[in-house]
Each structure stands twice: as structure tokens, then as C-alpha cells.
Amino acid sequence: MPPESVVVTVGAQEAMLLVVRALIAGLEDVLLVSSPCYVGITGAAWLLDIHPVAVEEAEGGFRCADLAAAIRVERARGRCPRAFYVIPDHSNPSGTTMSLETRRELLELAARKGFLLLEDSPYRLVSPGRQLPTLKALDTDRRVVHLGSLSKTLFPGFRVGFAIADQPVTRAAGCTSLLADELTKIKSMVSVNTSPVSQAVAAGMLLTADGRASELNVATAAFHRDAMRATLRALEAAFPEGERDVLGVRWNEPTGGFFLAVTVPFRADNAALTRSAEGFGVIWTPMSYFYPQGGGEYALRLSVSYLTHDQIIAGIGRLARFVRSEAAATRT
């Protein structure tokens, strides 16, 4: 893709803001988001007074049939779906990864229905093993705007991100440019530029690895792999299979990323979080935070991004005691 299709931003969050502002221009335009959803995209939309439409994932992850149904509903209302936001790799918050078959099906749907895909994939390079191709890598019709950040791959809090937007934009006068050019114009009214010092630091780090961020993250990916495996082993030990079924507790098993979701037999709301923190010394995030139009009331998100194995084992033990306490209180 041409270098001029890349817009360097102040983190991926600014990239989201720019893309949403560029694509959702009128009241009839619709931004669709996979739900549960990273709150950064919904926050950017709400900041612009845009109300995203949630496409709920099934228990096993995203399904194109659900997105196609949502598009039909919006078009029947006289509205125009313009873009769909998704994290295909080790999603935040659920930890799910989209299959290769579903990626290809999603690209075909986008081409057939005439909308863009906003692909956010911050966890690929800090996750173990061979990764599936990105949507952008599979994109032959310029349907994907790829959003990215260096804060996961170089160091936390590093506010340098990017948007790859190679879609052609034709003006009324007949001249054609790239969507990246439109994003740059909007950026000039937001942050003006991305810190040259930060860009220089990023360039220096990449040059040490021949331009390959993956080379800088071999040890990091191994650390997160081991942390996720330790978490899954601790959950298996804390909730033996027979008791697990009785309690109504289950969890997914992500292959990468920082997060996994746990289903529990009680409302995992702010009040429960407070009881968990104050009474058992363990915190988690209610999954309901990540459902733009409601949902996730009986699930919680665990984060394992920088914990030692001893901390993981201790934390899961505390969580198990809390879950049993809440389950007993729910039954009485």
C-alpha cells in the first residue's frame, strides 16, 4: 500500500476519532460495532454525538449473519451503514479471535453491502504463536481501514498510533484522493501533529530490529502466553469441573491478548465489584461496561497483562472464594 495512505496519530484512540468523524457525516449514517466492544470506539462516537449500533457476538464469537441482519434492519429504517468496527485478534474484552473463514466471509459481506471495516488489532504482536492474517492483509477491495497503536508493541503509554486508509475519495469536482488525506485534514484541527520526538523514539526502536516490531516482542509474547496459561490452569484448579457446573461458572480460553471472560451466576455489577475488592481483595471489570446497548450482566473480564504467576494464583483463589460467596447469597 502507498506510504501516503498511512496517517500517524496520537495513539489509536485519535485514529478512531478521526475515522468516525470522516465516515459518519449525517444523521442517516450508521456506525456498527461488534458487542461486547472496546469502549474507546464507542466513547469516540458518543463524543461526536454519534450513537453506534451494537451487533452482539454469539457465545463462540462474531458471526457475519448477525451483522447482515443488523444492516438489513438499519436500511429498512432508511439509514446507511457506513462502517463496522471489530477487533479480530484476541479481542478486548472477550479475548475471542475471528477464524480465517469468518474473516474472508466478512470481507465478502463488506464488498457486497458497500461498507468499510474498521480493524483494530493491538494484541497480535504481543501474543504467542503464528497469527492469522489481518483483515487488511486479506483485503483486495480496499474495504478495510486498519487502526493501530505502538503502546502495546513498543512500551505502555507510548502515544503513537496510525490509521491505514487507502480508500479512494472522489469529490464533487471529480478529483480523487485517499481517505487518509481526509483524516489528515481533520487531524489538523484536533492535535495538529504527532510528537516528532515520540516518532523518533519509535523509529529508533524499530531500527534496532530491522523495522520488525515482532522481533522486539518475542519475550513479551512469551510472558503473556505463560500468564494466560497460568490463569487458565488456576481457574481449572479453583473450580473443579463438577463444582463448576453446579455453580454455573465458565470461561473462554483465549490464545493470546490480555483478557478473558468469565460467566458467573450473579450480577457482576459495580456493587459486586465493590464487595469483591473490599471483602476478598480482588478486582475485575464488569463485562456490562462493554455492551453499548445493554448485556453482559452475568460476566466479568479478567486482565492478566503484567501479573506474576504467584499473583495470578493468589488472585484466582480470592476470586473463587468471592464467587462461591456470591453464589450462596444468590441461592438464599
Coordinates of C-alpha atoms in Angstrom, one line a residue:
M1 CA 0.0 0.0 0.0
P2 CA 1.3 3.5 -0.7
P3 CA 3.0 5.3 2.2
E4 CA 0.6 8.3 1.8
S5 CA -2.2 6.0 2.9
V6 CA -0.7 6.0 6.5
V7 CA -1.7 8.7 9.0
V8 CA 0.4 8.8 12.1
T9 CA -1.7 9.6 15.1
V10 CA -1.5 10.3 18.8
G11 CA -2.3 6.7 19.7
A12 CA -5.0 4.5 18.2
Q13 CA -7.7 6.5 20.1
E14 CA -7.1 9.5 17.9
A15 CA -7.2 7.3 14.8
M16 CA -10.7 6.1 15.9
L17 CA -11.9 9.6 16.4
L18 CA -10.7 10.8 13.0
V19 CA -12.1 7.8 11.1
V20 CA -15.5 8.1 12.8
R21 CA -15.7 11.8 12.2
A22 CA -14.8 11.3 8.5
L23 CA -17.2 8.4 7.8
I24 CA -20.2 9.3 9.9
A25 CA -21.2 12.6 8.5
G26 CA -25.0 12.7 8.6
L27 CA -27.9 11.6 10.9
E28 CA -28.6 8.8 8.4
D29 CA -25.1 7.4 8.6
V30 CA -24.6 4.4 10.9
L31 CA -21.5 3.1 12.8
L32 CA -21.9 -0.6 13.7
V33 CA -19.7 -2.2 16.4
S34 CA -19.2 -5.7 17.5
S35 CA -20.5 -6.1 21.0
P36 CA -19.0 -6.6 23.6
C37 CA -16.9 -3.8 22.4
Y38 CA -13.8 -1.8 23.3
V39 CA -15.0 1.3 25.0
G40 CA -12.6 3.6 23.0
I41 CA -14.6 3.4 19.8
T42 CA -18.0 3.9 21.5
G43 CA -16.5 6.8 23.5
A44 CA -15.2 8.4 20.4
A45 CA -18.6 8.1 18.7
W46 CA -20.5 9.4 21.7
L47 CA -18.1 12.4 21.9
L48 CA -19.1 13.2 18.4
D49 CA -22.8 12.8 19.2
I50 CA -23.0 9.6 17.2
H51 CA -24.8 6.6 18.7
P52 CA -23.3 3.3 17.5
V53 CA -25.4 0.3 16.7
A54 CA -24.3 -2.9 18.5
V55 CA -24.0 -6.2 16.8
E56 CA -23.9 -8.8 19.6
E57 CA -21.5 -11.6 19.3
A58 CA -22.7 -15.2 19.9
E59 CA -21.1 -17.2 22.6
G60 CA -18.4 -18.5 20.2
G61 CA -17.7 -15.1 18.8
F62 CA -18.7 -12.9 15.9
R63 CA -21.0 -14.2 13.2
C64 CA -21.4 -12.5 9.8
A65 CA -25.1 -13.4 9.7
D66 CA -25.8 -11.2 12.7
L67 CA -24.1 -8.3 11.0
A68 CA -26.0 -8.8 7.8
A69 CA -29.2 -8.9 9.8
A70 CA -28.3 -5.6 11.6
I71 CA -27.6 -4.0 8.2
R72 CA -31.0 -5.0 6.9
V73 CA -32.7 -3.5 9.9
E74 CA -30.9 -0.2 9.6
R75 CA -31.5 0.0 5.8
A76 CA -35.2 -0.7 6.4
R77 CA -35.2 2.3 8.7
G78 CA -33.8 4.4 5.9
R79 CA -30.3 4.6 7.4
C80 CA -27.0 3.9 5.7
P81 CA -24.5 1.6 7.5
R82 CA -21.1 3.1 6.7
A83 CA -18.6 1.2 8.8
F84 CA -18.3 -1.8 11.2
Y85 CA -15.7 -1.8 14.0
V86 CA -14.2 -5.1 15.1
I87 CA -11.1 -6.5 16.9
P88 CA -10.5 -9.8 15.1
D89 CA -7.4 -10.9 17.1
H90 CA -7.7 -11.6 20.9
S91 CA -10.5 -9.1 21.3
N92 CA -10.8 -6.7 24.2
P93 CA -12.8 -7.5 26.3
S94 CA -13.8 -11.1 25.4
G95 CA -10.5 -12.5 24.2
T96 CA -12.0 -14.1 21.2
T97 CA -10.2 -14.5 17.8
M98 CA -12.0 -14.5 14.5
S99 CA -11.4 -17.5 12.3
L100 CA -9.9 -17.2 8.8
E101 CA -13.1 -18.4 7.2
T102 CA -15.1 -15.7 9.1
R103 CA -12.5 -13.0 8.1
R104 CA -13.0 -13.9 4.4
E105 CA -16.8 -14.0 4.8
L106 CA -16.7 -10.6 6.5
L107 CA -14.7 -9.1 3.7
E108 CA -17.1 -10.5 1.1
L109 CA -20.0 -9.1 3.0
A110 CA -18.4 -5.7 3.2
A111 CA -17.8 -5.6 -0.5
R112 CA -21.3 -6.9 -1.3
K113 CA -23.1 -4.5 1.0
G114 CA -20.8 -1.5 0.4
F115 CA -19.5 -0.6 3.9
L116 CA -16.0 -0.3 5.4
L117 CA -14.4 -2.4 8.1
L118 CA -12.5 -0.6 10.9
E119 CA -10.0 -3.2 12.0
D120 CA -8.3 -2.7 15.4
S121 CA -5.7 -5.3 16.3
P122 CA -3.4 -4.1 19.1
Y123 CA -2.7 -7.6 20.6
R124 CA -1.3 -9.5 17.7
L125 CA 2.4 -8.8 18.2
V126 CA 2.3 -9.4 22.0
S127 CA 0.5 -12.8 21.6
P128 CA 2.3 -16.1 21.1
G129 CA 2.4 -18.3 18.0
R130 CA 1.6 -17.8 14.4
Q131 CA -1.1 -15.2 13.9
L132 CA -3.9 -15.3 11.3
P133 CA -3.7 -12.7 8.5
T134 CA -5.2 -9.4 9.4
L135 CA -8.3 -8.3 7.6
K136 CA -6.2 -5.7 5.8
A137 CA -3.8 -8.3 4.6
L138 CA -6.7 -10.2 3.1
D139 CA -8.3 -7.1 1.7
T140 CA -8.3 -6.9 -2.1
D141 CA -11.1 -4.3 -2.5
R142 CA -9.8 -1.6 -0.1
R143 CA -12.6 -2.2 2.3
V144 CA -10.5 -2.2 5.5
V145 CA -9.2 0.8 7.4
H146 CA -6.6 -0.6 9.7
L147 CA -6.1 1.1 13.1
G148 CA -3.1 0.5 15.2
S149 CA -1.0 1.6 18.2
L150 CA 2.6 1.2 19.3
S151 CA 1.8 1.4 23.0
K152 CA 1.3 -2.4 23.2
T153 CA 4.2 -3.3 21.0
L154 CA 6.9 -0.8 22.0
F155 CA 6.1 0.3 25.5
P156 CA 3.0 1.1 27.5
G157 CA 1.7 4.6 27.3
F158 CA 3.5 5.3 24.1
R159 CA 1.1 7.6 22.4
V160 CA 1.9 6.9 18.7
G161 CA -0.6 5.2 16.6
F162 CA -1.7 5.0 13.0
A163 CA -4.6 4.6 10.5
I164 CA -4.0 2.9 7.2
A165 CA -6.8 4.4 4.9
D166 CA -6.1 3.7 1.3
Q167 CA -9.7 4.1 0.2
P168 CA -10.3 6.4 -2.8
V169 CA -12.4 9.5 -2.2
T170 CA -13.9 11.3 -5.2
R171 CA -15.0 14.9 -4.7
A172 CA -17.9 16.6 -6.5
A173 CA -15.5 18.3 -8.8
G174 CA -14.2 14.9 -10.0
C175 CA -10.8 14.9 -8.3
T176 CA -9.8 11.8 -6.3
S177 CA -7.7 11.5 -3.2
L178 CA -7.3 9.0 -0.4
L179 CA -9.3 8.7 2.7
A180 CA -6.0 9.2 4.5
D181 CA -5.9 12.8 3.1
E182 CA -9.3 13.5 4.7
L183 CA -8.2 12.1 8.0
T184 CA -5.1 14.4 7.9
K185 CA -7.3 17.4 7.4
I186 CA -9.4 16.5 10.4
K187 CA -6.3 15.8 12.5
S188 CA -5.0 19.3 11.7
M189 CA -8.0 20.6 13.7
V190 CA -7.5 18.2 16.6
S191 CA -3.9 17.5 17.6
V192 CA -2.2 19.2 14.6
N193 CA 0.7 16.7 14.6
T194 CA 2.0 13.7 16.4
S195 CA 5.0 14.5 18.6
P196 CA 8.2 14.3 16.4
V197 CA 10.1 13.2 19.5
S198 CA 7.8 10.3 20.0
Q199 CA 8.0 9.3 16.4
A200 CA 11.8 9.5 16.5
V201 CA 11.9 7.2 19.6
A202 CA 9.6 4.7 17.8
A203 CA 11.8 4.8 14.7
G204 CA 14.9 4.2 16.7
M205 CA 13.4 1.2 18.4
L206 CA 12.2 -0.3 15.1
L207 CA 15.5 0.3 13.5
T208 CA 17.2 -1.9 16.2
A209 CA 15.0 -4.8 15.0
D210 CA 15.3 -4.1 11.2
G211 CA 11.9 -2.5 11.2
R212 CA 10.1 -5.5 12.6
A213 CA 8.1 -4.9 15.8
S214 CA 7.5 -8.6 16.1
E215 CA 11.3 -9.1 16.8
L216 CA 11.0 -6.7 19.7
N217 CA 8.1 -8.6 21.3
V218 CA 9.4 -12.2 21.3
A219 CA 10.0 -12.2 25.1
T220 CA 6.8 -10.1 25.7
A221 CA 4.6 -12.5 23.8
A222 CA 6.1 -15.4 25.7
F223 CA 5.4 -13.6 29.0
H224 CA 1.8 -13.1 28.1
R225 CA 1.4 -16.6 26.8
D226 CA 2.7 -18.0 30.1
A227 CA 0.5 -15.6 32.1
M228 CA -2.7 -16.7 30.2
R229 CA -1.8 -20.4 30.6
A230 CA -1.2 -19.9 34.3
T231 CA -4.6 -18.1 34.6
L232 CA -6.4 -20.9 32.8
R233 CA -4.7 -23.6 35.0
A234 CA -5.6 -21.6 38.1
L235 CA -9.2 -21.4 37.1
E236 CA -9.3 -25.2 36.4
A237 CA -7.9 -25.8 39.9
A238 CA -10.1 -23.3 41.7
F239 CA -13.3 -24.5 40.0
P240 CA -13.2 -28.3 39.6
E241 CA -15.4 -29.5 36.8
G242 CA -18.3 -30.9 38.9
E243 CA -18.5 -27.8 41.1
R244 CA -18.1 -25.5 38.1
D245 CA -21.3 -26.9 36.6
V246 CA -23.2 -26.7 39.8
L247 CA -22.1 -23.1 40.3
G248 CA -22.8 -22.1 36.7
V249 CA -19.3 -20.8 36.2
R250 CA -17.5 -21.0 32.8
W251 CA -14.8 -19.1 30.9
N252 CA -13.3 -18.9 27.5
E253 CA -9.7 -19.9 26.6
P254 CA -8.1 -17.1 24.5
T255 CA -5.0 -17.9 22.5
G256 CA -3.4 -14.5 23.1
G257 CA -4.1 -11.0 24.3
F258 CA -4.5 -9.8 27.9
F259 CA -8.2 -10.7 28.7
L260 CA -10.6 -13.5 29.2
A261 CA -14.3 -13.5 30.1
V262 CA -15.9 -15.5 33.0
T263 CA -19.6 -16.2 33.3
V264 CA -20.9 -16.2 36.8
P265 CA -24.3 -17.0 38.5
F266 CA -24.8 -13.5 39.9
R267 CA -25.0 -9.9 38.6
A268 CA -21.4 -8.8 38.1
D269 CA -22.1 -5.1 38.6
N270 CA -20.4 -2.3 40.4
A271 CA -21.9 -3.3 43.8
A272 CA -20.5 -6.9 43.3
L273 CA -17.1 -5.4 42.3
T274 CA -17.1 -3.3 45.5
R275 CA -17.8 -6.4 47.6
S276 CA -15.1 -8.3 45.8
A277 CA -12.5 -5.7 46.3
E278 CA -13.3 -4.8 49.9
G279 CA -14.1 -8.3 51.1
F280 CA -11.8 -10.6 49.1
G281 CA -9.0 -8.3 47.8
V282 CA -9.5 -9.0 44.1
I283 CA -10.8 -6.7 41.3
W284 CA -12.1 -7.4 37.8
T285 CA -14.1 -5.4 35.3
P286 CA -17.9 -5.9 34.8
M287 CA -18.5 -7.1 31.2
S288 CA -21.6 -4.9 31.1
Y289 CA -19.2 -1.9 30.6
F290 CA -18.5 -3.2 27.1
Y291 CA -22.1 -3.6 25.8
P292 CA -23.2 -0.3 24.2
Q293 CA -26.9 -1.3 24.2
G294 CA -27.0 -3.5 27.3
G295 CA -25.9 -7.0 28.1
G296 CA -23.1 -8.9 29.9
E297 CA -24.7 -8.5 33.3
Y298 CA -23.6 -12.0 34.4
A299 CA -20.0 -12.0 33.2
L300 CA -16.7 -10.3 34.2
R301 CA -13.4 -9.6 32.5
L302 CA -10.1 -10.7 33.9
S303 CA -6.9 -9.0 32.9
V304 CA -3.6 -10.8 33.1
S305 CA -1.3 -8.4 31.3
Y306 CA 1.5 -8.0 33.8
L307 CA 0.9 -10.3 36.8
T308 CA 3.4 -12.8 38.1
H309 CA 2.2 -16.4 38.3
D310 CA 2.1 -16.2 42.1
Q311 CA -0.1 -13.2 41.9
I312 CA -2.3 -14.9 39.4
I313 CA -2.8 -18.0 41.6
A314 CA -3.5 -15.8 44.6
G315 CA -5.9 -13.7 42.7
I316 CA -7.8 -16.6 41.2
G317 CA -8.1 -18.1 44.7
R318 CA -9.6 -14.9 46.0
L319 CA -11.9 -14.7 43.0
A320 CA -13.1 -18.3 43.6
R321 CA -13.9 -17.6 47.3
F322 CA -15.8 -14.5 46.2
V323 CA -17.8 -16.3 43.5
R324 CA -18.8 -19.1 46.0
S325 CA -19.9 -16.5 48.5
E326 CA -22.0 -14.6 45.9
A327 CA -23.5 -17.9 44.6
A328 CA -24.5 -18.9 48.1
A329 CA -26.1 -15.5 48.7
T330 CA -28.0 -15.7 45.4
R331 CA -29.5 -19.1 46.4
T332 CA -30.7 -17.9 49.8

